Amino acid sequence: DAGVTQSPTHLIKTRGQHVTLRCSPISGHKSVSWYQQVLGQGPQFIFQYYEKEERGRGNFPDRFSARQFPNYSSELNVNALLLGDSALYLCASSLVPDNQPQHFGDGTRLSIL
Amino acid sequence: RKEVEQDPGPFNVPEGATVAFNCTYSNSASQSFFWYRQDCRKEPKLLMSVYSSGNEDGRFTAQLNRASQYISLLIRDSKLSDSATYLCVAANSGGYQKVTFGTGTKLQVIP
């Protein structure tokens, strides 16, 4: 079975642009979470979605938004990109949100110039 | 104060040694706890869940102390392949979700 898949793997943008990152969860998993990881830090929680509803949100500005589709895949959108948005963006899926370990994709490495 | 705190290390230990990592969390609403390992420039991979009764998986033992709000990971008989960053995670359950990772503890096992 395929694991969590993310696209693209790498992306270069300039300040002020917007970006859409995509994630397909493990088959059967209904919950998807997004994280931002900068070098030397642990992943920072951005959003969690379950059954197309937002179930959790971290301390990120409104420039960050996400959605989940009926097939449980998800998109993370970031508007008005800043240099500080350069990071590895990780998607993780789990069967349900509660008490479940999450399985991560390889991530999208976003560089802002 | 960070919600989940770990000693960043690095911990440099010889092969065969036993090493212990601790992690403290401040959110008393946290209900689920996990340890992940992350290799350089790779995604985090689940190592084990952490239960109140303590749990063991081969050379790895995890403990949870809810009263003191800390989690531990013990690695026995360290192997070179154990070299990685170990991330502690605390999450609440039910309702609005919040998942918090620590910054990670770097382990280097040396021959």
JSON list of C-alpha atoms in Angstrom, two decimals:
[
{"chain": "A", "resi": 1, "resn": "ASP", "atom": "CA", "xyz": [0.00, 0.00, 0.00]},
{"chain": "A", "resi": 2, "resn": "ALA", "atom": "CA", "xyz": [1.18, 3.51, -0.78]},
{"chain": "A", "resi": 3, "resn": "GLY", "atom": "CA", "xyz": [2.14, 5.69, 2.14]},
{"chain": "A", "resi": 4, "resn": "VAL", "atom": "CA", "xyz": [1.35, 9.39, 2.46]},
{"chain": "A", "resi": 5, "resn": "THR", "atom": "CA", "xyz": [2.25, 11.12, -0.78]},
{"chain": "A", "resi": 6, "resn": "GLN", "atom": "CA", "xyz": [3.00, 14.80, -1.16]},
{"chain": "A", "resi": 7, "resn": "SER", "atom": "CA", "xyz": [3.56, 16.99, -4.16]},
{"chain": "A", "resi": 8, "resn": "PRO", "atom": "CA", "xyz": [5.62, 18.71, -5.27]},
{"chain": "A", "resi": 9, "resn": "THR", "atom": "CA", "xyz": [8.79, 17.50, -3.55]},
{"chain": "A", "resi": 10, "resn": "HIS", "atom": "CA", "xyz": [10.60, 20.80, -4.03]},
{"chain": "A", "resi": 11, "resn": "LEU", "atom": "CA", "xyz": [9.37, 24.27, -4.87]},
{"chain": "A", "resi": 12, "resn": "ILE", "atom": "CA", "xyz": [10.99, 27.66, -5.29]},
{"chain": "A", "resi": 13, "resn": "LYS", "atom": "CA", "xyz": [8.88, 30.81, -5.02]},
{"chain": "A", "resi": 14, "resn": "THR", "atom": "CA", "xyz": [9.49, 34.51, -4.54]},
{"chain": "A", "resi": 15, "resn": "ARG", "atom": "CA", "xyz": [8.16, 36.80, -1.85]},
{"chain": "A", "resi": 16, "resn": "GLY", "atom": "CA", "xyz": [4.53, 37.78, -2.30]},
{"chain": "A", "resi": 17, "resn": "GLN", "atom": "CA", "xyz": [3.59, 34.76, -4.39]},
{"chain": "A", "resi": 18, "resn": "HIS", "atom": "CA", "xyz": [1.21, 32.07, -3.25]},
{"chain": "A", "resi": 19, "resn": "VAL", "atom": "CA", "xyz": [1.67, 28.33, -3.15]},
{"chain": "A", "resi": 20, "resn": "THR", "atom": "CA", "xyz": [-0.51, 25.22, -3.03]},
{"chain": "A", "resi": 21, "resn": "LEU", "atom": "CA", "xyz": [0.85, 22.00, -1.59]},
{"chain": "A", "resi": 22, "resn": "ARG", "atom": "CA", "xyz": [-0.93, 18.69, -1.98]},
{"chain": "A", "resi": 23, "resn": "CYS", "atom": "CA", "xyz": [-1.21, 15.56, 0.12]},
{"chain": "A", "resi": 24, "resn": "SER", "atom": "CA", "xyz": [-2.81, 12.15, -0.35]},
{"chain": "A", "resi": 25, "resn": "PRO", "atom": "CA", "xyz": [-3.26, 10.16, 2.85]},
{"chain": "A", "resi": 26, "resn": "ILE", "atom": "CA", "xyz": [-2.75, 6.46, 3.35]},
{"chain": "A", "resi": 27, "resn": "SER", "atom": "CA", "xyz": [-5.72, 4.56, 1.99]},
{"chain": "A", "resi": 28, "resn": "GLY", "atom": "CA", "xyz": [-8.40, 4.34, 4.68]},
{"chain": "A", "resi": 29, "resn": "HIS", "atom": "CA", "xyz": [-7.05, 7.26, 6.68]},
{"chain": "A", "resi": 30, "resn": "LYS", "atom": "CA", "xyz": [-9.58, 10.04, 7.11]},
{"chain": "A", "resi": 31, "resn": "SER", "atom": "CA", "xyz": [-7.55, 12.56, 9.07]},
{"chain": "A", "resi": 32, "resn": "VAL", "atom": "CA", "xyz": [-4.83, 14.76, 7.57]},
{"chain": "A", "resi": 33, "resn": "SER", "atom": "CA", "xyz": [-2.53, 17.14, 9.39]},
{"chain": "A", "resi": 34, "resn": "TRP", "atom": "CA", "xyz": [-0.07, 19.73, 8.10]},
{"chain": "A", "resi": 35, "resn": "TYR", "atom": "CA", "xyz": [3.18, 20.76, 9.75]},
{"chain": "A", "resi": 36, "resn": "GLN", "atom": "CA", "xyz": [5.94, 23.24, 9.07]},
{"chain": "A", "resi": 37, "resn": "GLN", "atom": "CA", "xyz": [9.48, 22.26, 9.98]},
{"chain": "A", "resi": 38, "resn": "VAL", "atom": "CA", "xyz": [12.38, 24.69, 9.85]},
{"chain": "A", "resi": 39, "resn": "LEU", "atom": "CA", "xyz": [15.95, 23.50, 10.22]},
{"chain": "A", "resi": 40, "resn": "GLY", "atom": "CA", "xyz": [16.87, 22.53, 13.74]},
{"chain": "A", "resi": 41, "resn": "GLN", "atom": "CA", "xyz": [13.29, 22.58, 15.04]},
{"chain": "A", "resi": 42, "resn": "GLY", "atom": "CA", "xyz": [10.57, 20.03, 15.49]},
{"chain": "A", "resi": 43, "resn": "PRO", "atom": "CA", "xyz": [7.53, 20.09, 13.21]},
{"chain": "A", "resi": 44, "resn": "GLN", "atom": "CA", "xyz": [5.09, 22.89, 14.05]},
{"chain": "A", "resi": 45, "resn": "PHE", "atom": "CA", "xyz": [1.40, 22.02, 13.82]},
{"chain": "A", "resi": 46, "resn": "ILE", "atom": "CA", "xyz": [-0.50, 24.08, 11.25]},
{"chain": "A", "resi": 47, "resn": "PHE", "atom": "CA", "xyz": [-3.86, 22.34, 10.65]},
{"chain": "A", "resi": 48, "resn": "GLN", "atom": "CA", "xyz": [-5.71, 19.10, 11.13]},
{"chain": "A", "resi": 49, "resn": "TYR", "atom": "CA", "xyz": [-8.68, 18.04, 9.02]},
{"chain": "A", "resi": 50, "resn": "TYR", "atom": "CA", "xyz": [-11.08, 15.18, 9.52]},
{"chain": "A", "resi": 51, "resn": "GLU", "atom": "CA", "xyz": [-14.05, 14.35, 7.33]},
{"chain": "A", "resi": 52, "resn": "LYS", "atom": "CA", "xyz": [-13.48, 17.64, 5.45]},
{"chain": "A", "resi": 53, "resn": "GLU", "atom": "CA", "xyz": [-13.84, 19.69, 8.62]},
{"chain": "A", "resi": 54, "resn": "GLU", "atom": "CA", "xyz": [-11.07, 21.63, 10.36]},
{"chain": "A", "resi": 55, "resn": "ARG", "atom": "CA", "xyz": [-10.39, 19.88, 13.66]},
{"chain": "A", "resi": 56, "resn": "GLY", "atom": "CA", "xyz": [-7.32, 21.75, 14.79]},
{"chain": "A", "resi": 57, "resn": "ARG", "atom": "CA", "xyz": [-5.24, 24.81, 14.09]},
{"chain": "A", "resi": 58, "resn": "GLY", "atom": "CA", "xyz": [-1.82, 25.91, 15.28]},
{"chain": "A", "resi": 59, "resn": "ASN", "atom": "CA", "xyz": [-0.46, 29.43, 15.73]},
{"chain": "A", "resi": 60, "resn": "PHE", "atom": "CA", "xyz": [-0.10, 30.40, 12.09]},
{"chain": "A", "resi": 61, "resn": "PRO", "atom": "CA", "xyz": [-1.37, 33.60, 10.40]},
{"chain": "A", "resi": 62, "resn": "ASP", "atom": "CA", "xyz": [-4.42, 33.71, 8.18]},
{"chain": "A", "resi": 63, "resn": "ARG", "atom": "CA", "xyz": [-2.15, 33.56, 5.14]},
{"chain": "A", "resi": 64, "resn": "PHE", "atom": "CA", "xyz": [-2.18, 29.83, 5.76]},
{"chain": "A", "resi": 65, "resn": "SER", "atom": "CA", "xyz": [-5.32, 27.93, 4.82]},
{"chain": "A", "resi": 66, "resn": "ALA", "atom": "CA", "xyz": [-6.18, 24.36, 3.99]},
{"chain": "A", "resi": 67, "resn": "ARG", "atom": "CA", "xyz": [-9.00, 22.13, 2.91]},
{"chain": "A", "resi": 68, "resn": "GLN", "atom": "CA", "xyz": [-9.80, 18.46, 2.66]},
{"chain": "A", "resi": 69, "resn": "PHE", "atom": "CA", "xyz": [-11.61, 16.84, -0.23]},
{"chain": "A", "resi": 70, "resn": "PRO", "atom": "CA", "xyz": [-14.21, 14.04, -0.28]},
{"chain": "A", "resi": 71, "resn": "ASN", "atom": "CA", "xyz": [-11.46, 11.52, -1.12]},
{"chain": "A", "resi": 72, "resn": "TYR", "atom": "CA", "xyz": [-9.62, 12.72, 2.04]},
{"chain": "A", "resi": 73, "resn": "SER", "atom": "CA", "xyz": [-6.75, 14.30, 0.13]},
{"chain": "A", "resi": 74, "resn": "SER", "atom": "CA", "xyz": [-5.81, 17.77, 1.24]},
{"chain": "A", "resi": 75, "resn": "GLU", "atom": "CA", "xyz": [-4.30, 21.04, 0.07]},
{"chain": "A", "resi": 76, "resn": "LEU", "atom": "CA", "xyz": [-2.34, 23.59, 2.04]},
{"chain": "A", "resi": 77, "resn": "ASN", "atom": "CA", "xyz": [-2.39, 27.12, 0.65]},
{"chain": "A", "resi": 78, "resn": "VAL", "atom": "CA", "xyz": [-0.04, 29.90, 1.68]},
{"chain": "A", "resi": 79, "resn": "ASN", "atom": "CA", "xyz": [-0.57, 33.44, 0.39]},
{"chain": "A", "resi": 80, "resn": "ALA", "atom": "CA", "xyz": [1.74, 36.46, 0.34]},
{"chain": "A", "resi": 81, "resn": "LEU", "atom": "CA", "xyz": [4.82, 34.33, 0.89]},
{"chain": "A", "resi": 82, "resn": "LEU", "atom": "CA", "xyz": [7.53, 35.62, 3.18]},
{"chain": "A", "resi": 83, "resn": "LEU", "atom": "CA", "xyz": [11.17, 34.61, 3.39]},
{"chain": "A", "resi": 84, "resn": "GLY", "atom": "CA", "xyz": [10.39, 33.03, 6.76]},
{"chain": "A", "resi": 85, "resn": "ASP", "atom": "CA", "xyz": [7.98, 30.60, 5.11]},
{"chain": "A", "resi": 86, "resn": "SER", "atom": "CA", "xyz": [10.95, 28.69, 3.73]},
{"chain": "A", "resi": 87, "resn": "ALA", "atom": "CA", "xyz": [10.70, 25.29, 5.36]},
{"chain": "A", "resi": 88, "resn": "LEU", "atom": "CA", "xyz": [9.85, 21.64, 4.94]},
{"chain": "A", "resi": 89, "resn": "TYR", "atom": "CA", "xyz": [6.08, 21.21, 4.88]},
{"chain": "A", "resi": 90, "resn": "LEU", "atom": "CA", "xyz": [4.98, 17.83, 6.13]},
{"chain": "A", "resi": 91, "resn": "CYS", "atom": "CA", "xyz": [1.66, 16.13, 5.75]},
{"chain": "A", "resi": 92, "resn": "ALA", "atom": "CA", "xyz": [0.62, 13.33, 8.08]},
{"chain": "A", "resi": 93, "resn": "SER", "atom": "CA", "xyz": [-2.40, 11.05, 8.06]},
{"chain": "A", "resi": 94, "resn": "SER", "atom": "CA", "xyz": [-4.14, 8.90, 10.63]},
{"chain": "A", "resi": 95, "resn": "LEU", "atom": "CA", "xyz": [-7.26, 6.76, 10.74]},
{"chain": "A", "resi": 96, "resn": "VAL", "atom": "CA", "xyz": [-9.07, 9.24, 12.97]},
{"chain": "A", "resi": 97, "resn": "PRO", "atom": "CA", "xyz": [-7.80, 12.34, 14.78]},
{"chain": "A", "resi": 98, "resn": "ASP", "atom": "CA", "xyz": [-7.89, 11.07, 18.35]},
{"chain": "A", "resi": 99, "resn": "ASN", "atom": "CA", "xyz": [-5.25, 8.97, 20.07]},
{"chain": "A", "resi": 100, "resn": "GLN", "atom": "CA", "xyz": [-3.81, 7.84, 16.79]},
{"chain": "A", "resi": 101, "resn": "PRO", "atom": "CA", "xyz": [-0.19, 7.97, 15.69]},
{"chain": "A", "resi": 102, "resn": "GLN", "atom": "CA", "xyz": [0.37, 9.87, 12.50]},
{"chain": "A", "resi": 103, "resn": "HIS", "atom": "CA", "xyz": [2.23, 8.70, 9.44]},
{"chain": "A", "resi": 104, "resn": "PHE", "atom": "CA", "xyz": [4.22, 11.30, 7.57]},
{"chain": "A", "resi": 105, "resn": "GLY", "atom": "CA", "xyz": [4.88, 11.91, 3.91]},
{"chain": "A", "resi": 106, "resn": "ASP", "atom": "CA", "xyz": [8.30, 12.86, 2.60]},
{"chain": "A", "resi": 107, "resn": "GLY", "atom": "CA", "xyz": [7.40, 16.53, 2.68]},
{"chain": "A", "resi": 108, "resn": "THR", "atom": "CA", "xyz": [7.59, 19.47, 0.31]},
{"chain": "A", "resi": 109, "resn": "ARG", "atom": "CA", "xyz": [10.70, 21.58, 0.62]},
{"chain": "A", "resi": 110, "resn": "LEU", "atom": "CA", "xyz": [9.68, 25.19, -0.05]},
{"chain": "A", "resi": 111, "resn": "SER", "atom": "CA", "xyz": [12.29, 27.85, -0.68]},
{"chain": "A", "resi": 112, "resn": "ILE", "atom": "CA", "xyz": [11.36, 31.52, -0.86]},
{"chain": "A", "resi": 113, "resn": "LEU", "atom": "CA", "xyz": [13.76, 33.84, -2.67]},
{"chain": "B", "resi": 1, "resn": "ARG", "atom": "CA", "xyz": [8.24, 28.21, 28.04]},
{"chain": "B", "resi": 2, "resn": "LYS", "atom": "CA", "xyz": [7.76, 25.70, 25.23]},
{"chain": "B", "resi": 3, "resn": "GLU", "atom": "CA", "xyz": [4.79, 23.37, 25.50]},
{"chain": "B", "resi": 4, "resn": "VAL", "atom": "CA", "xyz": [6.97, 20.32, 24.88]},
{"chain": "B", "resi": 5, "resn": "GLU", "atom": "CA", "xyz": [10.58, 20.55, 25.97]},
{"chain": "B", "resi": 6, "resn": "GLN", "atom": "CA", "xyz": [13.45, 18.26, 25.17]},
{"chain": "B", "resi": 7, "resn": "ASP", "atom": "CA", "xyz": [17.18, 18.46, 25.71]},
{"chain": "B", "resi": 8, "resn": "PRO", "atom": "CA", "xyz": [18.49, 19.07, 22.16]},
{"chain": "B", "resi": 9, "resn": "GLY", "atom": "CA", "xyz": [21.70, 17.14, 22.84]},
{"chain": "B", "resi": 10, "resn": "PRO", "atom": "CA", "xyz": [23.65, 15.93, 21.04]},
{"chain": "B", "resi": 11, "resn": "PHE", "atom": "CA", "xyz": [24.04, 12.76, 23.02]},
{"chain": "B", "resi": 12, "resn": "ASN", "atom": "CA", "xyz": [27.20, 10.99, 21.87]},
{"chain": "B", "resi": 13, "resn": "VAL", "atom": "CA", "xyz": [27.23, 7.41, 23.15]},
{"chain": "B", "resi": 14, "resn": "PRO", "atom": "CA", "xyz": [29.31, 4.32, 22.30]},
{"chain": "B", "resi": 15, "resn": "GLU", "atom": "CA", "xyz": [27.76, 1.29, 20.67]},
{"chain": "B", "resi": 16, "resn": "GLY", "atom": "CA", "xyz": [26.13, -0.97, 23.22]},
{"chain": "B", "resi": 17, "resn": "ALA", "atom": "CA", "xyz": [25.42, 1.82, 25.69]},
{"chain": "B", "resi": 18, "resn": "THR", "atom": "CA", "xyz": [22.06, 2.57, 27.25]},
{"chain": "B", "resi": 19, "resn": "VAL", "atom": "CA", "xyz": [20.74, 6.07, 26.74]},
{"chain": "B", "resi": 20, "resn": "ALA", "atom": "CA", "xyz": [17.68, 7.82, 28.13]},
{"chain": "B", "resi": 21, "resn": "PHE", "atom": "CA", "xyz": [15.81, 10.85, 26.85]},
{"chain": "B", "resi": 22, "resn": "ASN", "atom": "CA", "xyz": [13.30, 12.88, 28.81]},
{"chain": "B", "resi": 23, "resn": "CYS", "atom": "CA", "xyz": [10.59, 15.17, 27.60]},
{"chain": "B", "resi": 24, "resn": "THR", "atom": "CA", "xyz": [8.29, 17.44, 29.59]},
{"chain": "B", "resi": 25, "resn": "TYR", "atom": "CA", "xyz": [4.95, 18.83, 28.52]},
{"chain": "B", "resi": 26, "resn": "SER", "atom": "CA", "xyz": [3.02, 21.75, 29.97]},
{"chain": "B", "resi": 27, "resn": "ASN", "atom": "CA", "xyz": [-0.49, 21.24, 28.56]},
{"chain": "B", "resi": 28, "resn": "SER", "atom": "CA", "xyz": [-2.36, 19.17, 31.13]},
{"chain": "B", "resi": 29, "resn": "ALA", "atom": "CA", "xyz": [-5.06, 18.50, 28.50]},
{"chain": "B", "resi": 30, "resn": "SER", "atom": "CA", "xyz": [-2.60, 16.35, 26.56]},
{"chain": "B", "resi": 31, "resn": "GLN", "atom": "CA", "xyz": [-3.85, 12.79, 26.34]},
{"chain": "B", "resi": 32, "resn": "SER", "atom": "CA", "xyz": [-1.79, 11.04, 23.66]},
{"chain": "B", "resi": 33, "resn": "PHE", "atom": "CA", "xyz": [1.97, 10.78, 23.56]},
{"chain": "B", "resi": 34, "resn": "PHE", "atom": "CA", "xyz": [4.39, 9.42, 21.00]},
{"chain": "B", "resi": 35, "resn": "TRP", "atom": "CA", "xyz": [8.06, 9.16, 20.16]},
{"chain": "B", "resi": 36, "resn": "TYR", "atom": "CA", "xyz": [9.18, 9.65, 16.58]},
{"chain": "B", "resi": 37, "resn": "ARG", "atom": "CA", "xyz": [12.64, 9.38, 15.08]},
{"chain": "B", "resi": 38, "resn": "GLN", "atom": "CA", "xyz": [13.80, 11.59, 12.27]},
{"chain": "B", "resi": 39, "resn": "ASP", "atom": "CA", "xyz": [16.86, 10.98, 10.16]},
{"chain": "B", "resi": 40, "resn": "CYS", "atom": "CA", "xyz": [18.64, 13.92, 8.59]},
{"chain": "B", "resi": 41, "resn": "ARG", "atom": "CA", "xyz": [16.51, 15.55, 5.88]},
{"chain": "B", "resi": 42, "resn": "LYS", "atom": "CA", "xyz": [13.89, 12.81, 6.12]},
{"chain": "B", "resi": 43, "resn": "GLU", "atom": "CA", "xyz": [10.34, 12.73, 7.43]},
{"chain": "B", "resi": 44, "resn": "PRO", "atom": "CA", "xyz": [9.57, 11.75, 11.06]},
{"chain": "B", "resi": 45, "resn": "LYS", "atom": "CA", "xyz": [8.77, 8.07, 11.50]},
{"chain": "B", "resi": 46, "resn": "LEU", "atom": "CA", "xyz": [6.73, 6.72, 14.39]},
{"chain": "B", "resi": 47, "resn": "LEU", "atom": "CA", "xyz": [8.89, 4.89, 16.90]},
{"chain": "B", "resi": 48, "resn": "MET", "atom": "CA", "xyz": [6.28, 4.08, 19.51]},
{"chain": "B", "resi": 49, "resn": "SER", "atom": "CA", "xyz": [3.21, 5.29, 21.31]},
{"chain": "B", "resi": 50, "resn": "VAL", "atom": "CA", "xyz": [3.54, 5.98, 25.02]},
{"chain": "B", "resi": 51, "resn": "TYR", "atom": "CA", "xyz": [1.09, 4.54, 27.52]},
{"chain": "B", "resi": 52, "resn": "SER", "atom": "CA", "xyz": [0.60, 5.25, 31.20]},
{"chain": "B", "resi": 53, "resn": "SER", "atom": "CA", "xyz": [1.54, 1.69, 32.07]},
{"chain": "B", "resi": 54, "resn": "GLY", "atom": "CA", "xyz": [4.78, 1.99, 30.15]},
{"chain": "B", "resi": 55, "resn": "ASN", "atom": "CA", "xyz": [5.52, 0.00, 27.04]},
{"chain": "B", "resi": 56, "resn": "GLU", "atom": "CA", "xyz": [8.44, -1.79, 25.51]},
{"chain": "B", "resi": 57, "resn": "ASP", "atom": "CA", "xyz": [9.35, -2.63, 21.94]},
{"chain": "B", "resi": 58, "resn": "GLY", "atom": "CA", "xyz": [12.56, -4.60, 21.69]},
{"chain": "B", "resi": 59, "resn": "ARG", "atom": "CA", "xyz": [15.41, -2.39, 22.87]},
{"chain": "B", "resi": 60, "resn": "PHE", "atom": "CA", "xyz": [13.11, 0.60, 23.34]},
{"chain": "B", "resi": 61, "resn": "THR", "atom": "CA", "xyz": [11.08, 1.39, 26.46]},
{"chain": "B", "resi": 62, "resn": "ALA", "atom": "CA", "xyz": [8.76, 4.37, 26.85]},
{"chain": "B", "resi": 63, "resn": "GLN", "atom": "CA", "xyz": [7.29, 5.68, 30.08]},
{"chain": "B", "resi": 64, "resn": "LEU", "atom": "CA", "xyz": [4.69, 8.31, 30.88]},
{"chain": "B", "resi": 65, "resn": "ASN", "atom": "CA", "xyz": [4.38, 10.12, 34.20]},
{"chain": "B", "resi": 66, "resn": "ARG", "atom": "CA", "xyz": [1.17, 12.14, 34.12]},
{"chain": "B", "resi": 67, "resn": "ALA", "atom": "CA", "xyz": [1.62, 13.58, 37.60]},
{"chain": "B", "resi": 68, "resn": "SER", "atom": "CA", "xyz": [4.98, 15.10, 36.69]},
{"chain": "B", "resi": 69, "resn": "GLN", "atom": "CA", "xyz": [4.04, 15.61, 33.05]},
{"chain": "B", "resi": 70, "resn": "TYR", "atom": "CA", "xyz": [7.04, 13.95, 31.54]},
{"chain": "B", "resi": 71, "resn": "ILE", "atom": "CA", "xyz": [7.72, 11.21, 29.04]},
{"chain": "B", "resi": 72, "resn": "SER", "atom": "CA", "xyz": [10.87, 9.17, 28.73]},
{"chain": "B", "resi": 73, "resn": "LEU", "atom": "CA", "xyz": [12.50, 6.94, 26.14]},
{"chain": "B", "resi": 74, "resn": "LEU", "atom": "CA", "xyz": [15.15, 4.39, 27.01]},
{"chain": "B", "resi": 75, "resn": "ILE", "atom": "CA", "xyz": [17.30, 2.77, 24.35]},
{"chain": "B", "resi": 76, "resn": "ARG", "atom": "CA", "xyz": [19.31, -0.26, 25.37]},
{"chain": "B", "resi": 77, "resn": "ASP", "atom": "CA", "xyz": [22.27, -1.77, 23.54]},
{"chain": "B", "resi": 78, "resn": "SER", "atom": "CA", "xyz": [22.59, 1.23, 21.18]},
{"chain": "B", "resi": 79, "resn": "LYS", "atom": "CA", "xyz": [23.34, 0.50, 17.54]},
{"chain": "B", "resi": 80, "resn": "LEU", "atom": "CA", "xyz": [24.98, 2.76, 15.00]},
{"chain": "B", "resi": 81, "resn": "SER", "atom": "CA", "xyz": [21.65, 2.77, 13.15]},
{"chain": "B", "resi": 82, "resn": "ASP", "atom": "CA", "xyz": [19.97, 4.38, 16.17]},
{"chain": "B", "resi": 83, "resn": "SER", "atom": "CA", "xyz": [21.74, 7.66, 15.32]},
{"chain": "B", "resi": 84, "resn": "ALA", "atom": "CA", "xyz": [18.93, 10.11, 14.59]},
{"chain": "B", "resi": 85, "resn": "THR", "atom": "CA", "xyz": [16.88, 12.88, 16.17]},
{"chain": "B", "resi": 86, "resn": "TYR", "atom": "CA", "xyz": [14.19, 11.68, 18.56]},
{"chain": "B", "resi": 87, "resn": "LEU", "atom": "CA", "xyz": [11.03, 13.77, 18.73]},
{"chain": "B", "resi": 88, "resn": "CYS", "atom": "CA", "xyz": [8.59, 13.76, 21.61]},
{"chain": "B", "resi": 89, "resn": "VAL", "atom": "CA", "xyz": [4.93, 14.49, 20.80]},
{"chain": "B", "resi": 90, "resn": "ALA", "atom": "CA", "xyz": [1.95, 15.43, 22.96]},
{"chain": "B", "resi": 91, "resn": "ALA", "atom": "CA", "xyz": [-1.60, 15.71, 21.64]},
{"chain": "B", "resi": 92, "resn": "ASN", "atom": "CA", "xyz": [-4.97, 16.38, 23.14]},
{"chain": "B", "resi": 93, "resn": "SER", "atom": "CA", "xyz": [-7.94, 14.17, 22.32]},
{"chain": "B", "resi": 94, "resn": "GLY", "atom": "CA", "xyz": [-11.47, 14.98, 21.39]},
{"chain": "B", "resi": 95, "resn": "GLY", "atom": "CA", "xyz": [-12.78, 18.31, 20.27]},
{"chain": "B", "resi": 96, "resn": "TYR", "atom": "CA", "xyz": [-10.34, 20.73, 18.75]},
{"chain": "B", "resi": 97, "resn": "GLN", "atom": "CA", "xyz": [-7.02, 19.07, 18.12]},
{"chain": "B", "resi": 98, "resn": "LYS", "atom": "CA", "xyz": [-3.60, 20.33, 19.03]},
{"chain": "B", "resi": 99, "resn": "VAL", "atom": "CA", "xyz": [-0.48, 18.33, 18.35]},
{"chain": "B", "resi": 100, "resn": "THR", "atom": "CA", "xyz": [2.83, 19.59, 19.71]},
{"chain": "B", "resi": 101, "resn": "PHE", "atom": "CA", "xyz": [6.27, 18.29, 18.84]},
{"chain": "B", "resi": 102, "resn": "GLY", "atom": "CA", "xyz": [9.37, 18.92, 20.86]},
{"chain": "B", "resi": 103, "resn": "THR", "atom": "CA", "xyz": [12.45, 20.28, 19.13]},
{"chain": "B", "resi": 104, "resn": "GLY", "atom": "CA", "xyz": [14.04, 16.85, 19.21]},
{"chain": "B", "resi": 105, "resn": "THR", "atom": "CA", "xyz": [17.05, 15.25, 20.87]},
{"chain": "B", "resi": 106, "resn": "LYS", "atom": "CA", "xyz": [19.93, 14.32, 18.63]},
{"chain": "B", "resi": 107, "resn": "LEU", "atom": "CA", "xyz": [21.60, 10.96, 19.27]},
{"chain": "B", "resi": 108, "resn": "GLN", "atom": "CA", "xyz": [24.92, 9.98, 17.76]},
{"chain": "B", "resi": 109, "resn": "VAL", "atom": "CA", "xyz": [26.06, 6.41, 18.41]},
{"chain": "B", "resi": 110, "resn": "ILE", "atom": "CA", "xyz": [29.78, 6.08, 17.87]},
{"chain": "B", "resi": 111, "resn": "PRO", "atom": "CA", "xyz": [31.72, 2.89, 17.12]}
]
